[in-house]
Coordinates of C-alpha atoms in Angstrom, one line a residue:
A1 CA 13.6 19.8 29.1
G2 CA 16.1 22.1 30.9
L3 CA 19.0 19.8 30.0
F4 CA 17.9 19.6 26.4
R5 CA 17.5 23.4 26.2
M6 CA 21.0 23.8 27.6
A7 CA 22.5 21.4 25.1
L8 CA 20.6 23.1 22.2
L9 CA 21.8 26.5 23.2
Q10 CA 25.4 25.3 23.0
N11 CA 25.0 24.9 19.2
D12 CA 26.4 27.4 16.9
P13 CA 23.2 29.3 15.7
Q14 CA 24.3 29.6 12.1
G15 CA 25.3 25.9 12.0
Y16 CA 22.0 24.8 13.6
A17 CA 20.0 26.9 11.1
S18 CA 22.0 25.5 8.2
N19 CA 21.3 22.0 9.5
C20 CA 17.6 22.7 9.7
L21 CA 17.6 24.0 6.1
A22 CA 19.4 20.9 4.9
I23 CA 16.9 18.6 6.6
A24 CA 13.9 20.6 5.3
G25 CA 15.3 20.6 1.8
G26 CA 16.6 17.1 1.7
D27 CA 14.8 14.3 -0.1
V28 CA 16.0 10.8 0.6
R29 CA 13.0 8.9 -0.7
E30 CA 14.9 7.3 -3.7
R31 CA 17.5 5.9 -1.2
L32 CA 15.1 4.3 1.2
P33 CA 14.9 1.0 -0.7
L34 CA 18.7 0.7 -0.1
V35 CA 18.1 0.3 3.7
Q36 CA 18.5 -3.4 4.4
C37 CA 18.5 -3.5 8.2
P38 CA 15.5 -3.9 10.6
T39 CA 14.0 -0.4 10.9
L40 CA 11.6 0.9 13.5
V41 CA 10.1 4.4 12.7
L42 CA 9.1 6.0 16.0
F43 CA 6.7 8.9 16.0
G44 CA 5.1 11.0 18.7
A45 CA 1.3 11.2 18.4
E46 CA 1.5 14.9 19.1
E47 CA 4.4 15.6 16.7
Q48 CA 4.3 19.2 15.4
V49 CA 7.7 19.6 13.7
A50 CA 7.7 16.7 11.2
P51 CA 4.3 15.6 9.7
L52 CA 3.0 12.1 10.3
G53 CA 3.2 11.6 6.5
A54 CA 7.0 11.7 6.8
A55 CA 6.9 8.6 9.1
H56 CA 4.7 6.8 6.6
T57 CA 7.0 7.7 3.7
L58 CA 9.9 6.2 5.6
H59 CA 7.9 3.1 6.4
H60 CA 6.6 2.6 2.9
G61 CA 10.1 3.2 1.4
I62 CA 12.0 0.8 3.7
R63 CA 11.1 -2.9 3.1
G64 CA 10.1 -4.7 6.3
S65 CA 10.0 -1.5 8.5
R66 CA 7.3 -0.8 11.0
V67 CA 5.9 2.3 12.5
E68 CA 5.1 2.8 16.2
V69 CA 3.3 5.9 17.4
I70 CA 4.1 6.9 21.0
P71 CA 1.0 8.4 22.7
A72 CA 1.3 11.7 24.6
A73 CA 4.6 12.6 22.9
G74 CA 5.6 15.2 20.4
H75 CA 8.9 15.8 18.7
L76 CA 11.1 14.4 21.5
P77 CA 9.4 11.1 22.6
F78 CA 12.7 9.9 24.2
M79 CA 12.4 12.7 26.7
E80 CA 8.6 13.0 26.9
Q81 CA 7.8 9.3 27.2
P82 CA 11.1 7.6 28.0
H83 CA 9.4 4.3 29.2
A84 CA 7.4 4.0 26.0
F85 CA 10.4 4.9 23.9

């Protein structure tokens, strides 16, 4: 997590905060049916930043998508469980 922290700290704080607000306030649900490529929604079982409901919203909105939950992982499953990821 040290490398991730270092990369995170290199962000402009105002830019990062603005990005977080845009993500929190964004609503892409009406655009999900436009996705026409194979889609895998990965979610950490211990996720605390984005609710599991968000993964299910993506899954139900994207035809043919599937959801996989990675055990013993939170918001960063690619770092927390790289082999499962």
